[in-house]
Amino acid sequence: MISKSLKKSTPPANLTKLPPLSMDADELIKDFKRYYTYHLGRDKSCRLLHYAFLALAMVQKERLMARWRNTRCTYKECDSRRVHYLSMEYLMGRALSNAMLNLGTEDETIKALGQLGMDLEELESAELDAGLGNGGLGRLAACFLDSCASLQLPVIGYGIRYEYGMFRQVIKKGEQREEPDHWLETGNPWELERPEYSQRIRYGGRSEVYADEKGDLRHRWVESRDVLAVPFDVPIAGYKNQTVNTLRLWRAMATQEFDLGEFNAGLYPESVAAKTAAEHITMVLYPNDSSENGKELRLKQQYFLASASLKDVIRRWVAIHGNEFSDFAAKNCFQLNDTHPAFAVPELMRLLVDIHELEWDEAWEITTKCMAYTNHTLLPEALEKWPVRLFKQWLPRLLDVVYEINGRFLSDVAAKWPGDTQRQQRMSVIEEGNDPQVRMAYLAIIASYSINGVAALHSKLLVSGLFRDFYELWPEKFNNKTNGVTQRRWLAACNPGLRGLLDKTIGETWCTNLDELKKLVSHASDSTFQKQWQQVKRANKQRLAELVKTECGVIFNPDSLFEVQVKRMHEYKRQLLSALHVIHLYDRIKNGDINDWQPRCILFGGKAAPGYTMAKSIIKLISNIAEVINRDSEVGDKLKIAFLPDYRVSAMEMICPGTDLSIQISTAGKEASGTGNMKFMMNGALTIGTMDGANIEILEEVGEENFFLFGLDADEVTKLRPQYNPKMIVEQDRDLARVMHLLTSGHFNQFEPGIFDSIIDSILNPYDQWLVAADFRAFTQAQQQVSQEYQDQKNWTQKSILNVAYSGKFSSDRTIRQYNEEIWKVPPTTPHTSIDND
Ligand code: 26W
């Protein structure tokens, strides 16, 4: 659909020619000055860093434009099979340094800025993070886009352009406060609005049956209230390879008639209010990463993404193939990033059947050949369900479609297991009850030809637990794709020191083939190399210490061991277990039990969902513990604790290069994969961790002697639960008993009585799902081992080198290759470089 205000015209040919722009410093300077002065209208008297950043971003974006267009045109010309990655979240972080790295303009830019008397790092820090995601799932989507472009795969990302991203976390008196993240306020230089590709999205009204000209009964959706979806494109540059893919983010806007109708009736304020209501749909990212609270607006967001993206794909399809859909599934694949975009299933059926008049069976054949679903969580409370009542109210026609899908599916189940009505109930997309629910995961499974988990253990637990019935029906659909992260951002860009050392030692190819890092093995025990390695680490720790000083006011001594746990705050991730260990260390210092003491600086960071009271209490506990410990002169440099506010992508870029010890201690069987664990490993941290998620694979790669493994495994966790007796564990463990005593006596909340009672209760509760007390002893022992090993710096450095050397598997390039070989099967496509594509 083309927006009415934009009339079609053919631009003169010479307007569409795009000569590539020069990358050398002199040209960069010229363009920078031009943007700064003529576009932004700034001069000497306005030295705001932000404008300089904007000018530099525009200079880089210009240099992406020709490649971006060539990539688009090449895909179109080849009419190649494409993947559409549908995700409600993209945690992109900053784009400038990434763009320069991938374009290869870094060196010339530094030279240019030098001549202008400016510092690149300073300009980079002026960019606000694009925080359009909660955590792991959103950042994974961002890493995947980078890998797809670097592997030259025709993959387009679809998402939502939230006006407000993930809230900014401020810590006041040790407590989390949320502040709005109005990231677009200062302008987004990277996006390109494309109103000509706007789509109309329906809500409300009702579903109606009618007879078409041939007398066939058909369905239509009538009396809906519509909202426009306007696309904003963001370029995703591949690493030095000519490819620039697209991330298309949808923004909600009021339709023009909507406004005009009411406006003409003299209801100006009402028409403006209606416009605001429409635009609310993409106003804010929901900050929950583990529980769905059934909010109407969230449902509207999910449908908005699914409908706009599908209509966009079908628009492109029809332009080339007309109403002929027999090849559609051969040419299109939709990868659903968890169930959040699963409305795509009934929406594709609706579009094919109602709008394009395909038979149901034909439409279902197509749908089930192009949908693929990735699951990211085993927590039952995170499995999405939508009340049938909301479905009916906002998406009436979609509910018909869901019922039809479910009815046909259940008759297949009945045919395979005659008489097994329990199984039918268990597998039904509709969960019966007084407020019936649509189970989105089941809908996704039924429609998908591939269903994957994100680490080996997770995929195994999915088929033996949550999705067992479906696995019995369709074992061939289920597979594993262990997560990865992009080494371009998470090593090359964030750790220039290590990058330099790697380039010098093993060459530069690791940037596109991370397995090359294995070449480090032969250098691991070389003492000259170790010295260089230590120097790099030391400089990174210095940088991190400066960040901690400015953000938390706590002094970290870079000679100490830097231990870090940064991730969303959640009970299953067990920040609480770390907190108990910290109290134990403090207790030892106070008791003079400090023989061979290893000084430590412990950094925590992470956001709690605003409604997650327990997670917020744990932040408060950590802050209070830090207060007590940091101001105790007897403790001094032996132990320092900090809670870093507003943990986000750009913070992690400073944190992981400066970390010695990565804390990955989720209750086994709960963390689907984890990806922070991979970033730390790639930057030379050693891991202390449980047998959970991708930790298991990290351990496999690096070997037990280079990993601090502890605690119950997933089977042991399951066995222990029914007989778990934390009170007895506390009684029998002198150290833990002392820790609990410090807590219950109010040592960390002297003027705030009772505030930690719920935490204390949770530890002592036999139904504590996370088994914090159960793993305390093992964790403390493993930490003791860490302290000992750290004191032998040569040995530690060797292990650090080996961790990097064996991190090749955890490149998202490997993950994406596997997605492509086993699920997507799209051909890598090199854009042609001709400058005139008319
Ligand atoms: C509906 C509320 C909601 C929102 C987000 C529920 C669940 C989610 C995500 C699935 C949570 C998430 O980010 N999961 C994480 O995904 C990462 C990438 O696969 C994994 O590495 C993490 O282990 C997993 O917790």
mmCIF file of C-alpha atoms in Angstrom, residues 39 58 61 76 141 183 205 208 280 338 387 501 567 601 610 657 659 737 777 795:
data_model
loop_
_atom_site.group_PDB
_atom_site.id
_atom_site.type_symbol
_atom_site.label_atom_id
_atom_site.label_comp_id
_atom_site.label_asym_id
_atom_site.label_seq_id
_atom_site.Cartn_x
_atom_site.Cartn_y
_atom_site.Cartn_z
ATOM 1 C CA HIS A 39 23.052 20.038 7.546
ATOM 2 C CA MET A 58 25.906 10.484 8.631
ATOM 3 C CA LYS A 61 25.820 5.950 6.680
ATOM 4 C CA LYS A 76 15.351 -8.716 -6.135
ATOM 5 C CA ALA A 141 18.636 -11.297 17.229
ATOM 6 C CA TRP A 183 16.262 7.068 22.694
ATOM 7 C CA GLY A 205 -14.798 -5.290 14.381
ATOM 8 C CA GLU A 208 -18.470 -12.179 8.666
ATOM 9 C CA HIS A 280 0.459 4.106 21.325
ATOM 10 C CA ASP A 338 10.106 -17.265 20.412
ATOM 11 C CA PRO A 387 -7.083 -15.121 26.650
ATOM 12 C CA LEU A 501 47.526 -8.985 19.813
ATOM 13 C CA LYS A 567 22.522 -10.226 33.334
ATOM 14 C CA CYS A 601 36.496 -6.873 43.153
ATOM 15 C CA PRO A 610 9.452 -3.355 37.212
ATOM 16 C CA PRO A 657 37.222 -7.312 28.214
ATOM 17 C CA THR A 659 36.736 -9.519 33.520
ATOM 18 C CA ALA A 737 24.785 -20.739 59.077
ATOM 19 C CA ARG A 777 28.864 -25.334 49.706
ATOM 20 C CA ASN A 795 48.833 -20.751 35.161
#
